CSV table of C-alpha atoms in Angstrom, one decimal:
chain,number,residue,atom,x,y,z
A,16,MET,CA,-90.2,-60.1,-67.7
A,17,LEU,CA,-92.2,-57.1,-66.6
A,18,ASN,CA,-89.3,-56.2,-64.1
A,19,ILE,CA,-87.3,-56.1,-66.7
A,20,TYR,CA,-88.7,-53.3,-68.5
A,21,TYR,CA,-90.1,-51.6,-65.4
A,22,ILE,CA,-86.1,-51.5,-64.5
A,23,ILE,CA,-85.2,-50.4,-68.2
A,24,LEU,CA,-87.7,-47.9,-68.2
A,25,VAL,CA,-87.3,-46.1,-64.3
A,26,SER,CA,-83.3,-46.0,-65.8
A,27,PHE,CA,-84.0,-44.2,-69.3
A,28,LEU,CA,-85.7,-41.4,-67.9
A,29,PHE,CA,-83.6,-41.1,-64.9
A,30,THR,CA,-80.3,-40.4,-67.5
A,31,ASN,CA,-82.6,-37.4,-68.9
A,32,GLU,CA,-83.9,-35.7,-66.1
A,33,LYS,CA,-82.8,-32.3,-65.5
A,34,LYS,CA,-80.3,-32.2,-63.4
A,35,ASP,CA,-79.2,-29.5,-61.0
A,36,ILE,CA,-76.2,-27.5,-60.7
A,37,ASN,CA,-74.6,-27.1,-57.7
A,38,SER,CA,-75.2,-22.9,-56.7
A,39,GLU,CA,-71.4,-23.2,-56.0
A,40,PHE,CA,-70.8,-22.0,-59.9
A,41,LYS,CA,-69.8,-18.5,-59.7
A,42,THR,CA,-69.2,-18.2,-63.6
A,43,PRO,CA,-71.6,-14.8,-64.9
A,44,LEU,CA,-73.8,-16.0,-67.8
A,45,TYR,CA,-75.1,-14.3,-70.8
A,46,ALA,CA,-77.6,-15.8,-73.3
A,47,ILE,CA,-76.9,-16.2,-76.5
A,48,VAL,CA,-79.8,-13.9,-78.5
A,49,ARG,CA,-80.4,-13.7,-82.1
A,50,SER,CA,-82.3,-11.3,-84.1
A,51,ASN,CA,-85.2,-14.0,-85.3
A,52,ILE,CA,-85.9,-14.5,-81.0
A,53,SER,CA,-89.9,-14.4,-80.5
A,54,ASP,CA,-91.2,-11.6,-78.1
A,55,SER,CA,-91.8,-14.1,-75.8
A,56,ASP,CA,-89.1,-16.3,-75.8
A,57,LEU,CA,-87.0,-13.1,-75.0
A,58,ILE,CA,-89.0,-12.4,-71.8
A,59,LYS,CA,-88.2,-15.4,-70.7
A,60,VAL,CA,-84.5,-15.1,-70.6
A,61,LEU,CA,-84.2,-12.2,-69.4
A,62,GLU,CA,-86.5,-13.1,-66.2
A,63,HIS,CA,-84.2,-15.9,-65.9
A,64,PRO,CA,-82.5,-15.3,-62.5
A,65,HIS,CA,-79.6,-17.2,-63.5
A,66,ILE,CA,-78.9,-14.4,-66.5
A,67,GLU,CA,-76.0,-12.0,-66.0
A,68,GLY,CA,-77.7,-10.7,-69.4
A,69,ILE,CA,-77.5,-11.1,-73.7
A,70,THR,CA,-75.6,-11.3,-76.3
A,71,TYR,CA,-77.3,-9.6,-78.8
A,72,TYR,CA,-76.6,-10.4,-82.7
A,73,VAL,CA,-78.0,-9.1,-85.4
A,74,GLY,CA,-76.6,-8.5,-89.2
A,75,TRP,CA,-75.3,-5.5,-90.6
A,76,SER,CA,-77.6,-5.5,-93.1
A,77,LYS,CA,-80.7,-5.0,-90.4
A,78,LEU,CA,-79.7,-2.1,-89.8
A,79,ASN,CA,-78.4,-0.5,-92.8
A,80,PRO,CA,-80.6,-2.5,-95.1
A,81,ASP,CA,-80.1,0.7,-98.5
A,82,GLU,CA,-76.6,3.0,-98.0
A,83,HIS,CA,-78.2,5.6,-96.6
A,84,ILE,CA,-81.0,4.3,-94.0
A,85,TYR,CA,-79.9,3.1,-90.6
A,86,ASP,CA,-83.1,1.0,-88.3
A,87,PHE,CA,-81.0,0.6,-85.2
A,88,SER,CA,-84.8,-0.6,-83.6
A,89,SER,CA,-84.1,-3.8,-82.7
A,90,LEU,CA,-81.2,-3.2,-81.4
A,91,LYS,CA,-83.1,-0.1,-78.8
A,92,LYS,CA,-85.7,-2.8,-78.3
A,93,ILE,CA,-82.8,-4.8,-76.8
A,94,LEU,CA,-80.8,-2.5,-74.5
A,95,ASN,CA,-84.3,-1.0,-73.3
A,96,LEU,CA,-85.2,-4.4,-72.3
A,97,ALA,CA,-81.8,-5.3,-71.1
A,98,LYS,CA,-82.0,-2.1,-69.0
A,99,LYS,CA,-86.1,-3.0,-67.9
A,100,HIS,CA,-85.2,-6.5,-66.6
A,101,ASN,CA,-81.6,-5.3,-64.6
A,102,LYS,CA,-79.0,-6.9,-67.4
A,103,LYS,CA,-76.3,-6.2,-68.8
A,104,VAL,CA,-75.9,-6.5,-72.7
A,105,ASN,CA,-73.2,-7.9,-75.2
A,106,PHE,CA,-73.6,-6.9,-78.4
A,107,GLY,CA,-72.0,-7.8,-82.2
A,108,VAL,CA,-73.0,-7.0,-85.7
A,109,LEU,CA,-72.4,-9.4,-88.1
A,110,THR,CA,-70.5,-9.0,-91.6
A,111,GLY,CA,-69.6,-11.3,-94.4
A,112,ARG,CA,-72.2,-12.8,-95.3
A,113,TRP,CA,-74.8,-10.9,-92.7
A,114,SER,CA,-73.4,-7.7,-94.8
A,115,PRO,CA,-76.3,-5.7,-96.5
A,116,ASN,CA,-76.7,-6.1,-100.5
A,117,TRP,CA,-76.0,-2.5,-101.3
A,118,LEU,CA,-73.3,-2.9,-101.2
A,119,LYS,CA,-73.0,-5.4,-104.5
A,120,ASP,CA,-73.5,-1.9,-106.5
A,121,LYS,CA,-69.9,-0.7,-104.5
A,122,LYS,CA,-67.3,-2.2,-107.1
A,123,ILE,CA,-65.9,-4.7,-104.0
A,124,LYS,CA,-64.3,-7.9,-104.6
A,125,TYR,CA,-66.8,-11.1,-103.6
A,126,LEU,CA,-65.5,-14.5,-102.0
A,127,TYR,CA,-68.1,-17.2,-102.7
A,128,TRP,CA,-67.7,-20.7,-100.1
A,129,GLU,CA,-69.7,-23.9,-99.4
A,130,HIS,CA,-70.9,-22.6,-95.9
A,131,PHE,CA,-71.6,-25.6,-93.4
A,132,ASP,CA,-72.5,-25.4,-90.0
A,133,ASP,CA,-74.7,-27.9,-88.0
A,134,TYR,CA,-74.0,-26.6,-84.0
A,135,VAL,CA,-75.9,-23.9,-85.0
A,136,GLU,CA,-77.5,-24.0,-87.5
A,137,ALA,CA,-79.3,-26.6,-89.9
A,138,GLY,CA,-76.7,-28.5,-91.1
A,139,ASN,CA,-77.8,-27.5,-94.6
A,140,VAL,CA,-74.7,-27.2,-97.8
A,141,SER,CA,-75.5,-24.3,-99.2
A,142,LEU,CA,-73.6,-21.5,-101.5
A,143,ALA,CA,-72.1,-17.9,-99.4
A,144,GLU,CA,-70.9,-15.2,-100.5
A,145,ALA,CA,-69.9,-11.9,-98.4
A,146,PRO,CA,-67.3,-9.1,-99.3
A,147,VAL,CA,-63.5,-10.0,-99.4
A,148,PRO,CA,-62.7,-8.6,-95.8
A,149,TRP,CA,-59.6,-6.7,-96.5
A,150,ASP,CA,-61.4,-5.0,-99.4
A,151,LYS,CA,-61.0,-1.2,-99.0
A,152,ARG,CA,-64.2,-0.2,-99.9
A,153,PHE,CA,-66.3,-3.4,-97.7
A,154,ASN,CA,-63.6,-1.4,-94.5
A,155,HIS,CA,-64.4,2.3,-95.8
A,156,PHE,CA,-68.6,1.3,-95.9
A,157,PHE,CA,-68.4,-0.2,-92.4
A,158,GLU,CA,-66.7,2.3,-90.1
A,159,VAL,CA,-69.8,5.0,-92.0
A,160,PHE,CA,-72.2,2.4,-90.3
A,161,LEU,CA,-69.7,2.2,-87.1
A,162,LEU,CA,-70.2,5.8,-87.1
A,163,LYS,CA,-73.3,5.8,-86.8
A,164,LEU,CA,-73.5,2.9,-84.4
A,165,LYS,CA,-71.4,4.6,-82.2
A,166,ILE,CA,-74.8,7.4,-81.7
A,167,ILE,CA,-76.8,4.6,-80.3
A,168,VAL,CA,-74.0,3.2,-77.9
A,169,ASP,CA,-73.0,5.8,-76.9
A,170,GLN,CA,-76.1,6.5,-74.9
A,171,ASN,CA,-76.3,3.3,-73.4
A,172,GLU,CA,-73.0,2.6,-72.3
A,173,ASP,CA,-74.2,1.3,-68.5
A,174,VAL,CA,-76.5,-1.0,-70.3
A,175,LEU,CA,-73.5,-2.4,-72.3
A,176,ASN,CA,-71.2,-5.4,-70.7
A,177,ALA,CA,-68.9,-5.5,-73.8
A,178,ILE,CA,-68.6,-4.9,-78.0
A,179,GLU,CA,-67.5,-7.8,-80.0
A,180,ILE,CA,-64.8,-6.5,-82.5
A,181,THR,CA,-66.2,-7.8,-86.4
A,182,GLY,CA,-65.8,-7.0,-89.9
A,183,GLY,CA,-62.4,-8.9,-89.9
A,184,SER,CA,-63.5,-12.3,-91.5
A,185,ASN,CA,-66.3,-13.6,-94.2
A,186,THR,CA,-68.5,-16.5,-92.5
A,187,ASN,CA,-70.1,-14.0,-89.6
A,188,GLY,CA,-67.2,-11.1,-89.5
A,189,ILE,CA,-66.9,-12.4,-86.4
A,190,GLU,CA,-64.1,-14.8,-85.6
A,191,THR,CA,-61.1,-14.3,-87.0
A,192,ASN,CA,-60.8,-17.5,-89.4
A,193,PHE,CA,-60.9,-17.2,-93.1
A,194,ILE,CA,-63.3,-20.4,-94.2
A,195,CYS,CA,-63.5,-21.7,-98.2
A,196,SER,CA,-61.8,-24.2,-101.0
A,197,ASP,CA,-58.0,-23.9,-101.4
A,198,LYS,CA,-59.2,-22.7,-104.8
A,199,GLU,CA,-60.8,-19.2,-104.2
A,200,PHE,CA,-58.3,-18.8,-101.7
A,201,LYS,CA,-55.8,-18.2,-104.3
A,202,ARG,CA,-58.7,-16.1,-105.7
A,203,VAL,CA,-59.5,-13.4,-103.8
A,204,GLY,CA,-55.5,-12.9,-103.6
A,205,PHE,CA,-55.3,-14.2,-99.1
A,206,ARG,CA,-51.8,-13.9,-97.3
A,207,TYR,CA,-51.3,-14.0,-93.9
A,208,SER,CA,-49.6,-10.5,-93.2
A,209,LYS,CA,-52.2,-8.7,-95.1
A,210,TYR,CA,-55.2,-10.6,-93.2
A,211,ILE,CA,-53.6,-10.1,-89.5
A,212,LYS,CA,-52.8,-6.4,-90.9
A,213,ASN,CA,-56.3,-6.0,-91.7
A,214,TRP,CA,-57.5,-7.2,-88.4
A,215,GLU,CA,-55.1,-4.8,-86.6
A,216,GLN,CA,-56.7,-2.0,-88.5
A,217,ILE,CA,-59.8,-3.0,-87.4
A,218,ILE,CA,-59.3,-3.2,-83.7
A,219,ASP,CA,-58.1,0.2,-83.6
A,220,THR,CA,-61.5,1.3,-84.9
A,221,PHE,CA,-63.0,-0.4,-82.5
A,222,VAL,CA,-60.6,0.9,-79.6
A,223,LYS,CA,-61.3,4.8,-81.0
A,224,LEU,CA,-64.8,5.0,-81.7
A,225,PHE,CA,-65.9,2.8,-78.5
A,226,PRO,CA,-63.3,3.9,-76.1
A,227,ASN,CA,-65.6,3.4,-72.9
A,228,THR,CA,-67.0,0.1,-73.4
A,229,VAL,CA,-64.7,-3.3,-73.1
A,230,LEU,CA,-63.9,-4.7,-76.2
A,231,THR,CA,-64.4,-9.4,-77.2
A,232,LEU,CA,-61.6,-10.6,-79.8
A,233,ALA,CA,-63.0,-14.3,-80.8
A,234,ILE,CA,-59.9,-16.5,-81.9
A,235,HIS,CA,-60.0,-18.8,-84.9
A,236,ASP,CA,-57.6,-21.3,-86.3
A,237,VAL,CA,-59.2,-22.3,-89.6
A,238,TYR,CA,-57.5,-20.4,-93.1
A,239,GLY,CA,-59.3,-22.3,-96.5
A,240,VAL,CA,-58.5,-26.1,-95.6
A,241,ARG,CA,-55.7,-25.8,-93.2
A,242,ARG,CA,-55.3,-25.3,-89.2
A,243,THR,CA,-53.1,-22.6,-88.1
A,244,ASP,CA,-53.1,-20.6,-84.7
A,245,LEU,CA,-50.6,-17.7,-86.2
A,246,VAL,CA,-53.7,-15.3,-87.4
A,247,SER,CA,-54.3,-15.6,-83.3
A,248,LYS,CA,-51.1,-15.4,-81.5
A,249,GLU,CA,-50.5,-12.5,-83.5
A,250,LEU,CA,-53.6,-10.8,-83.2
A,251,ILE,CA,-53.5,-11.8,-79.1
A,252,ALA,CA,-50.1,-9.9,-78.7
A,253,TYR,CA,-50.8,-6.5,-80.7
A,254,CYS,CA,-54.3,-6.9,-78.3
A,255,ASP,CA,-52.2,-7.4,-75.1
A,256,LEU,CA,-49.3,-4.9,-76.2
A,257,LYS,CA,-51.3,-1.8,-77.2
A,258,TYR,CA,-54.3,-2.1,-75.4
A,259,SER,CA,-54.0,-4.3,-72.8
A,260,GLU,CA,-57.6,-5.5,-70.6
A,261,ARG,CA,-59.2,-3.6,-72.5
A,262,ILE,CA,-60.0,-6.3,-75.2
A,263,LYS,CA,-61.2,-10.0,-73.3
A,264,ILE,CA,-59.9,-12.6,-75.5
A,265,ALA,CA,-62.7,-15.6,-76.8
A,266,ALA,CA,-63.3,-19.1,-77.5
A,267,PHE,CA,-66.7,-19.6,-79.0
A,268,ALA,CA,-66.2,-23.1,-79.4
A,269,PHE,CA,-65.7,-24.2,-75.9
A,270,SER,CA,-66.9,-27.6,-74.8
A,271,GLU,CA,-67.4,-30.1,-72.5
A,272,GLU,CA,-65.5,-32.4,-74.4
A,273,GLN,CA,-61.8,-33.5,-74.3
A,274,TRP,CA,-60.7,-32.4,-77.2
A,275,PHE,CA,-60.8,-28.3,-75.8
A,276,SER,CA,-58.2,-28.6,-73.0
A,277,LYS,CA,-54.0,-28.0,-72.5
A,278,GLY,CA,-52.7,-29.4,-75.3
A,279,ASN,CA,-55.3,-28.4,-78.7
A,280,GLN,CA,-53.5,-25.8,-80.6
A,281,TYR,CA,-57.2,-23.9,-81.0
A,282,ALA,CA,-57.8,-24.5,-77.2
A,283,ASP,CA,-54.2,-22.8,-76.3
A,284,LEU,CA,-54.5,-20.2,-77.7
A,285,VAL,CA,-57.2,-19.0,-74.5
A,286,LEU,CA,-56.4,-22.1,-72.0
A,287,GLN,CA,-52.5,-20.6,-72.1
A,288,LEU,CA,-53.7,-16.3,-70.8
A,289,HIS,CA,-55.3,-15.0,-67.5
A,290,PRO,CA,-58.6,-16.3,-67.4
A,291,ASN,CA,-59.8,-12.6,-66.4
A,292,ASP,CA,-58.8,-12.0,-69.9
A,293,ILE,CA,-60.8,-14.9,-72.0
A,294,MET,CA,-64.7,-14.9,-72.1
A,295,LEU,CA,-65.8,-18.4,-73.4
A,296,GLN,CA,-68.8,-19.3,-76.0
A,297,SER,CA,-70.8,-22.6,-76.0
A,298,ILE,CA,-69.9,-24.3,-79.5
A,299,ARG,CA,-73.7,-25.7,-79.9
A,300,ILE,CA,-77.4,-25.4,-79.2
A,301,TYR,CA,-76.9,-28.7,-77.2
A,302,SER,CA,-80.9,-28.3,-77.6
A,303,ASN,CA,-81.3,-28.9,-80.8
A,304,VAL,CA,-79.4,-32.5,-80.5
A,305,ASN,CA,-80.8,-36.3,-79.0
A,306,THR,CA,-79.0,-35.6,-75.6
A,307,THR,CA,-79.7,-35.2,-72.1
A,308,ASN,CA,-79.0,-32.4,-70.5
A,309,ASP,CA,-75.3,-33.3,-68.7
A,310,SER,CA,-73.7,-32.7,-71.8
A,311,PHE,CA,-74.6,-28.9,-71.0
A,312,ASN,CA,-74.4,-29.2,-67.3
A,313,GLN,CA,-70.6,-30.9,-68.1
A,314,MET,CA,-70.0,-27.5,-69.8
A,315,LEU,CA,-71.2,-25.3,-68.0
A,316,LEU,CA,-69.0,-27.3,-65.0
A,317,LYS,CA,-66.1,-27.4,-66.8
A,318,ALA,CA,-66.4,-23.5,-67.9
A,319,ASP,CA,-66.4,-22.7,-64.1
A,320,LYS,CA,-63.8,-24.4,-63.2
A,321,ILE,CA,-61.6,-22.1,-66.3
A,322,GLY,CA,-63.0,-19.6,-64.6
A,323,PRO,CA,-63.8,-17.0,-67.7
A,324,MET,CA,-65.2,-13.2,-67.0
A,325,TRP,CA,-68.3,-14.9,-68.3
A,326,LEU,CA,-69.7,-17.5,-70.6
A,327,GLU,CA,-72.1,-17.4,-73.3
A,328,ILE,CA,-74.8,-20.2,-73.7
A,329,TRP,CA,-77.7,-20.2,-76.1
A,330,SER,CA,-80.8,-18.9,-75.4
A,331,GLU,CA,-82.3,-21.7,-77.1
A,332,ASP,CA,-81.1,-24.2,-74.3
A,333,ILE,CA,-82.4,-21.8,-71.4
A,334,ILE,CA,-85.9,-21.7,-73.0
A,335,ALA,CA,-85.4,-25.2,-73.3
A,336,GLY,CA,-85.1,-25.7,-69.3
A,337,PHE,CA,-81.6,-26.8,-70.2
A,338,LEU,CA,-79.8,-23.7,-67.7
A,339,ASN,CA,-81.0,-25.5,-63.8
A,340,LEU,CA,-78.9,-23.6,-60.9
A,341,LYS,CA,-80.0,-24.2,-58.0
């Protein structure tokens, strides 16, 4: 009987050990860092030998807490530390529900929905609000902010790898989705043509303000309670027609799971493009779920076969020791 228990224990330990990935792994890796990361964890990520750089997310509200107050200290800190460690930086300003509260005094129309995320957040349902992204006042104030951000970008072009095009959606401002109930969908007057046109204007603004930095656009296929690839296909075609290689198309739901493969509506949006025109981001924080790092490794290897310009993984997984390249 003891032998049986011993075999079971050894089997358990073996299946939960952290396995290394072959050194032939070629895809550049960027660690996703959010503004709440501790200094010690940030240094651990920056010192990891297999990390090309970091992807830094910070809310617009943190950088622009009052209409005429701009605080870029957190961004400057990231850029300086990355430069010190000879790393590159991808940067994205979160709008949507991360937009500053002072916008509420500007007669901007708002959208409300029940927010849920169990991939990188706690999985709780909460009432969320955000400016309607095609509101002209919202776009005006965001462009004023971007003009201030441009000063920082121009001073640090040598350390920047890419800037994410943001401002067009309600959840985080990045992915080209629009999540809400059907009732809210109708209340705010959502129309696909209007939504696409607004994203095109935002793309034009980013290209104009940041002419020397690669830009990324994160596609999606969820609008209200429906799925369609119409919006992303239109925006991909727009980017290709006007800006060719300047803009990389991003998939922020990349997974080792079978669904992310040719034939899936969402996956096809990037898989039909040349690998040099896309980048991928892991769909989840693997270390936050009850699993071994095998799934994480499978995700890495799957990305390497696709061969994107780079792959973004969550810093929490790196800190937990999931990234083991020989």
